[in-house]
Coordinates of C-alpha atoms and ligand atoms in Angstrom, one line a residue:
M102 CA 0.0 0.0 0.0
Q103 CA 2.8 2.4 1.0
E104 CA 4.7 1.5 -2.1
L105 CA 1.6 2.2 -4.2
L106 CA 1.2 5.6 -2.5
N107 CA 4.9 6.4 -3.1
F108 CA 4.6 5.4 -6.7
I109 CA 1.5 7.6 -7.2
S110 CA 3.1 10.5 -5.5
S111 CA 6.2 10.1 -7.7
I112 CA 4.1 10.2 -10.8
F113 CA 2.3 13.2 -9.4
L114 CA 5.7 15.0 -8.8
L115 CA 6.9 13.9 -12.2
L116 CA 3.8 15.4 -13.8
L117 CA 4.5 18.6 -12.1
G118 CA 8.0 18.6 -13.5
T119 CA 9.9 18.2 -10.3
P120 CA 13.3 16.4 -10.6
L121 CA 12.9 13.0 -9.0
H122 CA 15.2 12.6 -6.1
S123 CA 14.6 9.6 -4.0
D124 CA 14.0 10.7 -0.4
K125 CA 16.0 7.7 0.8
Q126 CA 19.2 8.7 -1.0
I127 CA 19.6 12.1 0.7
E128 CA 17.8 11.7 3.9
S129 CA 20.3 11.4 6.8
D130 CA 20.1 10.6 10.5
L131 CA 20.4 14.3 11.1
Q132 CA 18.1 15.7 8.5
P133 CA 14.8 14.6 7.1
V134 CA 14.1 15.7 3.5
T135 CA 10.9 16.3 1.6
V136 CA 10.7 16.7 -2.1
T137 CA 7.9 19.1 -2.9
P138 CA 6.6 20.3 -6.3
S139 CA 8.3 23.6 -5.4
G140 CA 11.7 22.0 -4.6
T141 CA 13.6 20.0 -2.1
I142 CA 13.4 20.9 1.6
F143 CA 15.6 19.7 4.4
G144 CA 14.5 19.8 8.0
L145 CA 15.5 18.6 11.4
Y146 CA 14.1 15.9 13.8
N147 CA 12.6 16.8 17.1
V148 CA 10.5 15.2 19.8
T149 CA 7.1 15.8 21.3
R150 CA 5.8 16.0 24.8
R151 CA 5.1 12.3 24.8
G152 CA 8.5 11.5 23.3
R153 CA 7.4 10.9 19.7
R154 CA 9.9 11.9 17.1
F155 CA 8.7 14.2 14.3
E156 CA 10.1 16.2 11.4
S157 CA 10.4 20.0 11.7
Y158 CA 10.9 22.3 8.7
R159 CA 11.4 25.9 9.8
G160 CA 11.9 29.1 7.9
I161 CA 10.5 28.1 4.5
R162 CA 10.1 31.2 2.4
Y163 CA 6.6 31.0 0.9
A164 CA 6.5 34.4 -0.9
E165 CA 9.1 36.8 -2.4
P166 CA 10.6 39.2 0.2
P167 CA 8.1 42.0 0.4
I168 CA 10.8 44.6 0.3
G169 CA 11.9 47.4 -2.1
D170 CA 9.4 47.7 -4.9
L171 CA 7.3 45.0 -3.3
R172 CA 6.7 46.9 -0.1
F173 CA 2.9 47.8 0.1
Q174 CA 2.3 45.4 -2.8
P175 CA 0.3 42.1 -2.8
P176 CA 2.6 39.1 -2.1
K177 CA 4.2 37.1 -4.9
M178 CA 4.2 33.3 -4.3
I179 CA 7.4 31.4 -4.9
D180 CA 6.7 28.7 -7.4
K181 CA 10.1 27.1 -7.5
Y182 CA 13.1 27.1 -5.2
E183 CA 16.3 27.6 -7.1
S184 CA 18.3 25.3 -4.8
P185 CA 17.4 23.0 -2.0
V186 CA 16.0 24.8 1.1
N187 CA 17.7 24.0 4.4
A188 CA 14.8 24.7 6.6
T189 CA 16.5 24.3 10.0
R190 CA 16.0 27.8 11.5
D191 CA 13.0 30.0 12.0
G192 CA 12.6 32.9 9.5
H193 CA 12.8 36.5 10.5
V194 CA 10.1 38.1 12.7
C195 CA 8.0 40.7 10.9
P196 CA 8.7 44.3 12.0
Q197 CA 6.8 45.3 15.1
A198 CA 7.0 47.6 18.1
W199 CA 10.3 47.4 19.9
N200 CA 9.0 47.5 23.5
N201 CA 6.5 44.8 23.3
C202 CA 4.6 44.6 26.5
C203 CA 4.0 41.7 28.8
R204 CA 6.3 38.7 28.8
T205 CA 7.0 38.4 25.1
P206 CA 10.7 38.1 24.3
P207 CA 12.7 40.8 22.5
Y208 CA 12.8 39.9 18.8
E209 CA 16.4 40.5 17.7
D210 CA 15.7 38.7 14.5
M211 CA 13.3 41.2 13.0
D212 CA 13.4 42.0 9.3
E213 CA 11.1 43.2 6.6
D214 CA 11.9 40.1 4.7
C215 CA 9.7 37.9 6.9
L216 CA 7.3 35.8 4.9
F217 CA 8.4 32.4 6.2
M218 CA 6.5 29.3 7.2
N219 CA 7.1 26.3 9.4
V220 CA 5.8 22.8 8.7
Y221 CA 5.8 20.1 11.4
T222 CA 4.9 16.5 10.5
P223 CA 5.2 13.0 12.0
L224 CA 8.0 10.8 10.8
K225 CA 7.5 9.3 7.3
K226 CA 7.2 5.8 8.7
D227 CA 4.4 7.0 11.1
R228 CA 2.3 8.4 8.2
K229 CA 0.1 5.6 7.0
T230 CA -2.4 7.8 5.1
L231 CA -2.5 11.5 4.3
L232 CA -3.0 13.4 7.5
P233 CA -5.3 16.4 8.3
V234 CA -3.5 19.7 8.2
I235 CA -3.9 22.4 10.9
F236 CA -3.0 25.8 9.5
F237 CA -2.5 28.2 12.4
I238 CA -2.8 32.0 12.1
H239 CA -1.0 33.7 15.0
Q240 CA -2.6 36.5 17.1
S241 CA -1.7 39.9 18.5
A242 CA -4.0 42.5 16.9
F243 CA -2.3 42.4 13.5
L244 CA 0.5 44.4 15.2
A245 CA 2.8 41.9 16.8
K246 CA 4.0 38.3 17.3
T247 CA 5.4 35.7 15.0
A248 CA 5.0 32.0 14.2
R249 CA 8.6 31.4 15.5
S250 CA 8.9 27.9 17.0
D251 CA 9.7 29.1 20.5
I252 CA 6.5 31.1 20.5
F253 CA 4.3 28.4 18.9
E254 CA 6.0 25.1 19.6
P255 CA 4.5 22.0 17.9
N256 CA 5.3 19.7 20.8
Y257 CA 1.7 19.1 22.0
L258 CA -0.1 18.9 18.8
L259 CA 2.4 16.6 17.1
D260 CA 1.5 13.9 19.5
R261 CA -1.5 13.6 17.3
D262 CA -1.5 12.5 13.7
I263 CA -1.7 15.9 12.1
V264 CA 0.5 18.2 10.0
L265 CA 0.9 21.6 11.6
V266 CA 1.6 24.7 9.6
T267 CA 2.5 28.1 11.2
F268 CA 3.7 31.2 9.3
N269 CA 4.4 34.9 9.5
Y270 CA 2.4 37.5 7.7
R271 CA 3.1 41.3 7.4
L272 CA 2.0 43.4 10.4
A273 CA 0.7 46.9 11.0
T274 CA 1.5 49.6 8.4
L275 CA 3.7 47.3 6.3
G276 CA 0.8 44.7 6.1
F277 CA -2.4 46.7 6.2
L278 CA -1.7 50.2 4.7
S279 CA -4.9 51.1 2.9
T280 CA -5.6 54.5 1.4
G281 CA -8.8 53.2 -0.3
D282 CA -7.6 54.0 -3.8
K283 CA -5.5 52.1 -6.3
I284 CA -2.3 53.3 -4.7
A285 CA -2.9 51.0 -1.7
P286 CA -6.3 49.2 -1.8
G287 CA -5.3 47.3 1.5
N288 CA -5.4 43.7 2.9
N289 CA -1.9 42.8 1.8
A290 CA -1.3 40.9 5.0
M291 CA -4.5 38.9 4.4
K292 CA -3.2 38.2 0.9
D293 CA 0.0 36.9 2.5
Q294 CA -2.2 34.4 4.4
V295 CA -3.9 33.4 1.2
I296 CA -0.6 32.8 -0.5
A297 CA 0.4 30.6 2.5
L298 CA -2.8 28.6 2.0
R299 CA -2.0 28.2 -1.7
W300 CA 1.5 27.1 -0.9
V301 CA -0.1 24.4 1.4
Q302 CA -2.4 23.3 -1.5
K303 CA 0.6 22.9 -3.7
N304 CA 3.1 21.4 -1.4
I305 CA 1.6 19.8 1.7
R306 CA 1.0 16.4 0.2
A307 CA 4.8 15.9 0.1
F308 CA 4.9 16.4 3.9
G309 CA 2.1 13.8 4.3
G310 CA -0.6 16.4 4.7
D311 CA -4.0 16.1 3.0
P312 CA -4.6 19.2 0.8
N313 CA -8.3 18.2 0.9
S314 CA -8.4 18.4 4.7
V315 CA -7.1 21.8 5.8
T316 CA -8.4 23.3 9.1
I317 CA -7.7 27.0 9.3
S318 CA -7.4 28.1 13.0
G319 CA -6.4 31.1 14.9
C320 CA -6.8 33.0 18.2
S321 CA -7.9 36.7 18.5
S322 CA -6.8 38.5 15.3
G323 CA -6.0 35.0 14.0
S324 CA -9.6 34.1 14.6
V325 CA -10.8 37.3 12.9
S326 CA -8.6 36.1 9.9
V327 CA -10.3 32.7 10.0
I328 CA -13.7 34.2 9.5
A329 CA -12.4 36.5 6.8
H330 CA -11.1 33.5 4.8
M331 CA -14.6 32.0 5.1
V332 CA -15.9 35.0 3.2
S333 CA -13.0 35.9 0.9
P334 CA -13.3 34.8 -2.7
M335 CA -9.5 34.4 -2.7
S336 CA -9.6 31.8 -0.1
K337 CA -12.4 29.6 -1.6
G338 CA -11.4 26.0 -1.9
L339 CA -8.2 26.4 0.1
F340 CA -9.6 25.0 3.5
H341 CA -12.3 22.7 4.8
R342 CA -12.9 23.4 8.5
A343 CA -12.4 26.4 10.8
I344 CA -11.5 27.0 14.4
A345 CA -12.1 30.6 15.6
I346 CA -10.9 31.1 19.1
S347 CA -11.5 34.3 21.1
G348 CA -11.9 36.7 18.3
S349 CA -14.5 38.0 16.0
P350 CA -14.8 40.5 13.2
T351 CA -18.5 41.2 14.0
K352 CA -17.8 44.7 15.2
I353 CA -20.6 47.1 15.6
D354 CA -19.5 49.5 12.9
K355 CA -19.6 48.6 9.2
M356 CA -16.2 47.8 7.9
P357 CA -14.4 50.7 6.3
S358 CA -13.0 50.7 2.8
D359 CA -9.8 52.5 3.8
Q360 CA -7.8 53.5 6.8
Y361 CA -6.7 56.8 5.4
T362 CA -6.4 58.5 8.8
W363 CA -4.0 55.8 10.0
A364 CA -2.0 56.3 6.8
E365 CA -1.8 60.0 7.5
K366 CA -0.8 59.3 11.1
Q367 CA 2.0 57.0 9.9
A368 CA 3.2 59.6 7.4
R369 CA 3.4 62.3 10.1
L370 CA 5.2 60.0 12.5
L371 CA 7.8 59.4 9.8
D372 CA 8.1 63.0 8.7
C373 CA 6.4 62.4 5.4
P374 CA 4.0 64.9 3.7
T375 CA 0.3 64.1 3.8
T376 CA -0.8 65.9 0.7
N377 CA -2.5 62.9 -0.9
S378 CA -2.2 59.1 -1.0
S379 CA 0.4 59.0 -3.8
V380 CA 2.7 61.4 -1.9
I381 CA 2.2 59.5 1.4
V382 CA 2.9 56.1 -0.1
A383 CA 5.9 57.3 -2.2
C384 CA 7.5 58.8 0.9
L385 CA 6.7 55.8 3.1
K386 CA 8.4 53.6 0.5
T387 CA 11.7 55.4 1.1
K388 CA 11.8 54.8 4.9
P389 CA 13.8 52.0 6.5
W390 CA 11.6 49.3 8.1
R391 CA 13.2 49.9 11.4
D392 CA 11.7 53.4 11.4
F393 CA 8.2 52.0 11.0
A394 CA 8.8 49.6 13.9
R395 CA 10.0 52.4 16.1
T396 CA 6.8 54.4 15.6
Y397 CA 4.3 51.7 16.1
D398 CA 4.0 52.4 19.9
K399 CA 3.1 56.0 19.1
F400 CA -0.2 54.9 17.6
Y401 CA -1.5 54.3 21.1
V402 CA -3.3 57.2 22.7
F403 CA -2.9 55.9 26.3
D404 CA -1.3 52.8 27.6
R405 CA -2.1 50.2 24.9
N406 CA -5.3 51.8 23.7
P407 CA -6.9 51.6 21.3
I408 CA -5.9 48.0 20.9
H409 CA -7.4 47.7 17.5
Q410 CA -5.6 49.8 14.9
W411 CA -4.7 48.4 11.5
D412 CA -7.3 46.0 10.2
M413 CA -8.7 44.6 7.0
V414 CA -11.0 46.7 4.7
V415 CA -13.6 46.1 2.2
E416 CA -11.6 46.7 -1.0
N417 CA -12.9 49.0 -3.7
D418 CA -12.5 47.5 -7.2
F419 CA -9.4 48.8 -9.1
G420 CA -9.0 45.7 -11.1
Q421 CA -6.8 44.1 -8.4
E422 CA -7.5 40.7 -6.9
R423 CA -9.7 41.6 -4.0
F424 CA -9.5 39.8 -0.7
L425 CA -12.8 41.2 0.6
A426 CA -15.5 42.8 -1.4
I427 CA -18.3 42.7 1.2
D428 CA -18.7 43.5 4.9
L429 CA -17.9 40.4 6.9
M430 CA -20.9 40.5 9.2
E431 CA -23.2 41.2 6.2
A432 CA -21.7 38.2 4.3
I433 CA -22.4 35.9 7.2
R434 CA -25.9 37.1 7.5
Q435 CA -26.4 36.4 3.9
G436 CA -24.7 33.1 4.1
N437 CA -22.4 34.4 1.4
M438 CA -19.4 32.4 2.5
T439 CA -17.6 29.1 2.4
H440 CA -19.7 26.9 4.7
V441 CA -17.5 24.7 6.8
P442 CA -17.8 23.1 10.3
I443 CA -16.6 25.6 12.9
I444 CA -15.6 25.8 16.5
I445 CA -16.0 29.2 18.2
N446 CA -15.2 30.2 21.8
Q447 CA -14.7 32.8 24.4
N448 CA -12.8 32.8 27.7
T449 CA -13.9 34.0 31.1
A450 CA -12.0 37.3 31.2
E451 CA -11.0 38.3 27.7
F452 CA -8.7 41.4 27.7
F453 CA -8.8 41.6 31.5
S454 CA -5.1 42.4 31.3
M455 CA -5.9 45.8 29.8
A456 CA -7.4 46.9 33.2
P457 CA -4.4 46.8 35.6
P458 CA -2.2 49.3 33.9
I459 CA -5.1 51.8 34.2
I460 CA -6.2 51.0 37.7
T461 CA -2.6 51.2 39.0
N462 CA -1.7 54.5 37.2
S463 CA -3.0 57.6 38.9
T464 CA -2.4 59.8 35.9
I465 CA -4.4 57.6 33.5
L466 CA -7.0 56.8 36.0
K467 CA -7.7 60.5 36.7
Q468 CA -8.0 61.1 33.0
M469 CA -10.4 58.2 32.6
N470 CA -12.6 59.5 35.4
E471 CA -12.6 63.0 34.1
D472 CA -12.8 62.4 30.4
W473 CA -14.8 59.3 30.2
E474 CA -16.2 60.2 26.8
M475 CA -12.8 60.2 25.0
M476 CA -11.1 57.5 27.0
A477 CA -14.1 55.0 27.0
S478 CA -14.9 55.4 23.3
L479 CA -11.2 54.6 22.5
A480 CA -10.7 51.9 25.0
F481 CA -14.0 50.1 24.3
L482 CA -14.0 50.7 20.6
L483 CA -17.3 52.3 20.7
P484 CA -18.8 53.4 17.3
K485 CA -20.2 56.9 16.7
T486 CA -23.8 55.7 16.5
N487 CA -25.5 55.9 19.8
L488 CA -22.3 56.9 21.5
K489 CA -23.8 59.2 24.1
K490 CA -26.2 56.6 25.2
A491 CA -23.6 53.9 25.2
L492 CA -21.2 56.0 27.4
E493 CA -23.9 56.6 29.9
L494 CA -25.3 53.1 30.0
L495 CA -21.9 51.4 30.3
R496 CA -20.9 53.7 33.1
T497 CA -24.1 52.9 34.9
V498 CA -24.2 49.2 34.4
Y499 CA -20.5 48.3 34.6
L500 CA -19.2 51.0 37.0
Q501 CA -22.4 51.5 39.0
N502 CA -22.0 55.2 38.2
R503 CA -19.0 55.4 40.5
P504 CA -15.5 56.7 39.7
L505 CA -12.7 54.1 39.3
Y506 CA -10.4 54.1 42.4
L507 CA -6.6 53.7 42.4
N508 CA -5.5 50.1 43.1
S509 CA -9.0 49.1 44.0
P510 CA -9.7 45.4 43.4
E511 CA -13.4 46.2 42.8
S512 CA -12.6 48.9 40.2
L513 CA -10.3 46.4 38.6
E514 CA -13.0 43.8 38.3
R515 CA -15.5 46.4 36.8
L516 CA -13.1 47.8 34.3
G517 CA -11.9 44.3 33.4
S518 CA -15.4 43.2 32.6
L519 CA -16.0 46.1 30.4
Y520 CA -12.8 45.4 28.4
C521 CA -13.8 41.8 28.2
D522 CA -17.3 42.3 26.8
S523 CA -16.5 45.2 24.4
S524 CA -13.4 43.8 22.8
V525 CA -14.1 40.1 22.5
A526 CA -16.9 38.5 24.4
F527 CA -19.9 40.3 22.8
P528 CA -18.4 40.2 19.2
V529 CA -17.9 36.5 19.7
H530 CA -21.4 36.1 21.0
R531 CA -22.6 37.8 17.8
L532 CA -20.5 35.6 15.7
A533 CA -21.7 32.3 17.2
N534 CA -25.3 33.4 17.0
L535 CA -25.1 34.5 13.4
M536 CA -23.1 31.5 12.3
C537 CA -25.5 29.0 13.8
R538 CA -28.3 30.6 11.9
H539 CA -26.7 31.2 8.5
S540 CA -24.2 28.4 8.1
T541 CA -25.3 25.1 6.7
Q542 CA -22.5 23.4 8.6
P543 CA -22.4 22.7 12.4
V544 CA -21.2 25.3 14.9
W545 CA -19.6 24.2 18.2
Y546 CA -19.4 26.8 20.9
F547 CA -17.2 26.5 24.1
F548 CA -16.5 28.6 27.1
F549 CA -13.0 28.3 28.4
T550 CA -12.8 29.0 32.2
Y551 CA -10.0 26.7 33.2
V552 CA -7.3 28.2 35.5
G553 CA -4.0 26.3 35.6
E554 CA -0.5 26.8 36.8
C555 CA 0.2 29.2 33.9
G556 CA -1.6 32.1 32.5
Y557 CA -1.3 35.2 30.5
Y558 CA -2.5 37.2 33.5
I559 CA -0.9 36.9 36.9
S560 CA -3.0 38.3 39.8
P561 CA -1.1 41.0 41.8
Y562 CA -2.8 39.6 44.9
T563 CA -1.9 36.0 44.7
G564 CA 1.0 36.0 42.3
K565 CA -0.8 33.3 40.3
P566 CA -3.2 33.2 37.5
D567 CA -6.7 33.6 38.9
R568 CA -9.0 33.6 35.9
A569 CA -8.9 32.5 32.2
V570 CA -7.9 35.5 30.2
H571 CA -7.4 36.2 26.5
Q572 CA -5.2 33.6 24.8
D573 CA -5.1 31.2 27.8
E574 CA -6.6 28.4 25.8
T575 CA -3.6 28.4 23.5
L576 CA -1.3 27.5 26.4
Y577 CA -2.8 24.0 26.2
L578 CA -2.3 23.7 22.4
F579 CA 1.2 25.1 22.1
P580 CA 4.0 25.1 24.7
S581 CA 4.7 28.8 25.3
P582 CA 8.1 29.0 27.1
Y583 CA 7.8 32.7 28.0
Y584 CA 4.6 32.0 29.9
C585 CA 4.7 28.4 31.0
E586 CA 7.1 25.5 31.5
Q587 CA 6.3 22.7 29.2
I588 CA 3.4 20.8 30.7
G589 CA 4.2 17.2 31.5
L590 CA 2.2 14.0 31.3
I591 CA 0.4 14.1 34.7
G592 CA -1.5 16.7 36.7
R593 CA -4.5 18.9 36.0
D594 CA -2.8 20.9 33.2
A595 CA -1.8 17.7 31.4
V596 CA -5.4 16.6 31.3
I597 CA -6.4 19.9 29.6
V598 CA -3.6 19.5 27.0
D599 CA -4.8 15.9 26.3
R600 CA -8.4 17.1 25.9
M601 CA -7.7 20.2 23.8
T602 CA -5.4 18.3 21.4
A603 CA -7.9 15.5 21.2
M604 CA -10.7 17.9 20.2
W605 CA -8.5 19.7 17.7
Y606 CA -7.3 16.5 16.2
N607 CA -10.7 15.0 15.9
F608 CA -12.2 18.1 14.4
A609 CA -9.4 18.4 11.9
K610 CA -9.8 14.8 10.9
Y611 CA -13.6 14.3 11.1
G612 CA -15.1 17.8 11.2
D613 CA -16.4 17.0 14.7
P614 CA -14.6 17.7 18.0
N615 CA -16.1 14.8 19.9
P616 CA -13.1 12.5 20.1
I617 CA -13.5 9.0 18.8
D618 CA -10.4 7.6 20.3
A619 CA -10.6 9.4 23.7
D620 CA -13.5 9.6 26.1
L621 CA -14.6 13.1 27.1
G622 CA -17.3 11.6 29.3
L623 CA -20.0 13.5 27.4
Y624 CA -21.2 14.3 23.9
W625 CA -20.7 17.9 22.9
P626 CA -23.6 18.8 20.6
P627 CA -23.5 21.7 18.1
M628 CA -25.2 25.0 18.9
T629 CA -28.5 25.6 17.0
P630 CA -30.6 28.8 17.0
D631 CA -33.2 27.1 19.2
N632 CA -30.8 25.1 21.4
R633 CA -27.8 27.3 22.1
T634 CA -25.8 24.7 24.0
Y635 CA -22.1 25.3 24.8
L636 CA -19.4 23.3 26.4
K637 CA -17.7 24.7 29.5
I638 CA -14.1 23.7 29.8
S639 CA -12.8 23.9 33.4
D640 CA -11.5 21.0 35.4
D641 CA -14.6 19.2 34.3
L642 CA -16.4 19.4 31.0
T643 CA -20.1 20.4 31.3
L644 CA -22.9 21.4 29.0
H645 CA -24.8 24.6 29.5
K646 CA -27.1 26.9 27.5
N647 CA -27.3 30.5 26.4
L648 CA -23.8 31.7 27.2
R649 CA -23.9 35.0 29.0
E650 CA -27.0 36.1 27.1
K651 CA -28.4 38.1 29.9
R652 CA -25.1 40.0 30.3
F653 CA -25.0 40.9 26.6
E654 CA -28.6 42.2 26.5
L655 CA -27.3 45.7 27.1
W656 CA -25.1 45.5 24.0
E657 CA -27.9 44.1 21.9
Q658 CA -30.1 47.0 22.9
L659 CA -27.4 49.6 22.1
H660 CA -26.6 48.1 18.7
P661 CA -29.5 46.0 17.6
I662 CA -29.2 43.7 14.5
D663 CA -31.5 41.3 12.9
Y664 CA -29.9 37.9 13.6
N665 CA -32.1 36.2 11.0
Ligands
NAG968 C1 13.8 21.1 18.5 O1 14.8 20.8 19.4 C2 15.8 21.7 19.7 C3 16.7 21.2 20.8 O2 17.5 20.2 20.3 C4 15.3 23.1 20.0 O3 16.3 24.0 20.3 C5 14.4 23.4 18.8 O4 14.0 24.8 18.9 C6 13.3 22.5 18.8 N1 12.1 22.8 18.0 C7 11.8 22.6 16.8 C8 10.4 23.0 16.4 O5 12.5 22.1 15.9
NAG969 C1 21.8 22.7 6.8 O1 22.3 23.6 7.7 C2 23.0 23.0 8.8 C3 23.4 24.0 9.8 O2 23.9 25.2 9.2 C4 24.2 22.2 8.3 O3 24.8 21.5 9.4 C5 23.7 21.2 7.3 O4 24.7 20.5 6.7 C6 22.9 21.8 6.2 N1 22.3 20.8 5.4 C7 22.2 20.9 4.0 C8 21.6 19.7 3.4 O5 22.7 21.8 3.4
NAG970 C1 -0.6 64.6 -5.1 O1 0.1 65.7 -4.7 C2 1.2 66.0 -5.5 C3 2.0 67.1 -4.8 O2 1.2 68.2 -4.5 C4 0.8 66.4 -6.9 O3 1.9 66.6 -7.7 C5 0.0 65.2 -7.5 O4 -0.5 65.6 -8.8 C6 -1.1 64.8 -6.5 N1 -1.7 63.6 -7.0 C7 -3.0 63.4 -7.1 C8 -3.4 62.1 -7.7 O5 -3.8 64.3 -6.8
NAG971 C1 -21.3 37.5 -2.3 O1 -20.2 38.2 -2.1 C2 -19.4 38.5 -3.2 C3 -18.2 39.3 -2.8 O2 -17.4 38.5 -1.9 C4 -20.3 39.4 -4.2 O3 -19.6 39.6 -5.4 C5 -21.6 38.6 -4.5 O4 -22.4 39.4 -5.3 C6 -22.3 38.2 -3.2 N1 -23.4 37.3 -3.6 C7 -24.6 37.6 -3.2 C8 -25.6 36.6 -3.6 O5 -24.9 38.6 -2.6
NAG972 C1 1.3 56.4 34.1 O1 0.9 56.8 32.8 C2 1.6 57.9 32.3 C3 0.9 58.4 31.1 O2 0.7 57.4 30.1 C4 3.0 57.5 32.1 O3 3.7 58.6 31.5 C5 3.6 57.0 33.4 O4 4.9 56.5 33.1 C6 2.8 56.0 34.0 N1 3.3 55.7 35.3 C7 3.6 54.5 35.7 C8 4.1 54.3 37.1 O5 3.5 53.5 35.0
NAG973 C1 -30.9 20.7 23.6 O1 -29.7 20.1 23.6 C2 -29.4 19.3 24.7 C3 -28.0 18.8 24.6 O2 -27.8 18.0 23.4 C4 -30.4 18.1 24.7 O3 -30.2 17.4 25.8 C5 -31.9 18.7 24.7 O4 -32.8 17.7 24.6 C6 -32.0 19.7 23.6 N1 -33.3 20.4 23.8 C7 -34.2 20.6 22.8 C8 -35.4 21.4 23.2 O5 -34.0 20.2 21.7

């Protein structure tokens, strides 16, 4: 059987005009090798959490370097590698702010030439059939982070029979500049993601991955990207299932078709004239990428607000290949999308970590109490429609009409809930409720409340995580050495890793997260409009209904939509 498959794949490669190396001739004890339609790629071996060896190919260039004349241009796919690729080191990190917050590492290896991909796959001898592919889109507000292997380690997921693909895409101004005209129609970073998906279609079979079973997945802005691919005509046919964790593009405002004011702001920050878009873009093209990265922090008005800056746009038609031609929420409501099975979730305290820097800083706190209108509309991404009413109502309901007090635990809770609901929780609620009405495919909804040894938020009172915040669910899918020691094989955290990876694997393989080869102790049914069941993941798995619907009524009243 294996011989037959090898034979068929050799014929396949031959038809695509690839020189026929025999894997066995050049593969060594040190380096696995994969012969793809685009060329030969060498990797390294590595070992998973459970001690299983796998093949790791890091730093594969999937598009031409987006530098020089290609800056602010759509990506160009690489069809053929001129010489074998020695994919043993991660590619460069895309330019981003120097002083990243939190516990992220300094990225010394930044460069504008950053369109690289990593592919992780079980050993050839362990691949009996083509394996489902999990294509992971990294998070961080389209402003930061990277797919680098120390940030997203494959060591948990590769205990399952899957092929994992992670990759970088352009960030901030260099990825999202959109003047709304033909000079810069926008969405270049999203087109990077599409090119990465096309690369997967072309080459993943050689790594043992099934191009007809690709699960696009992502957290936060990665999740927003997942939904956008479901709608984009460019992404059609490139994926088959979706996992959208803790992020939704169903913002209250309609999507814009440009981010001209951000372009002007960037121009001013780099001493460029702002006469018109051709002048702006011509000047920005002359600036070193380091200068962009140095200014990114200056887009914040206070602390790290507003958290959403660069984003995708609905592209006007200038004859270019458009990533988005229709508002995302509208597309979902019309069912005008690629219908695939999807998992959606939110965590207990999304974006809670935005609250402490405010509650502990007397200057910012004073400003927030005194200029609620400006500060709240920025912090909570409030649209212009119904703004006055929103500002009043949010202050009444979330803050009980009281000022915020310095270092007050109660104020922290109140402000934290407001960040949670405005930034992620309510948009995700909208997404799940729209999707289960308009998708022909099942929607599974979960609520992640598990608090383990590690977390993205450490309580100042206990010195430990005390709630499930934004991104915490990813700690059980990817070892994240800057936040957590690798989770072992026993203990509470280990159980969560086993469950999460079982669900992911099962969903990627069968389009249903209920594991066939592991017992969750219950059956997790999809959410339907009339029976809005969700799975709560804490130490136990339990089923509930109507996730936080009472709490979100206020938002529904402020910004009503017709869900049907
Ligand atoms: C593999 O193992 C080495 C240690 O030998 C480690 O430094 C490297 O980053 C690991 N990860 C991957 C994905 O190859
Ligand atoms: C790939 O790079 C490593 C480290 O630089 C080197 O040891 C190895 O020989 C190279 N392999 C190939 C096939 O060029
Ligand atoms: C943009 O401004 C420059 C400088 O004033 C001018 O030469 C050019 O014609 C303008 N372009 C457009 C498209 O208006
Ligand atoms: C669906 O969206 C596309 C743009 O993505 C648009 O061209 C098309 O007209 C829409 N179809 C319907 C039926 O509205
Ligand atoms: C408080 O915020 C102000 C204004 O953003 C900033 O300049 C100052 O450094 C902050 N203070 C502390 C202690 O973080
Ligand atoms: C709703 O879903 C739950 C869980 O699958 C099931 O037990 C219950 O019977 C369903 N209720 C209705 C009214 O369909």
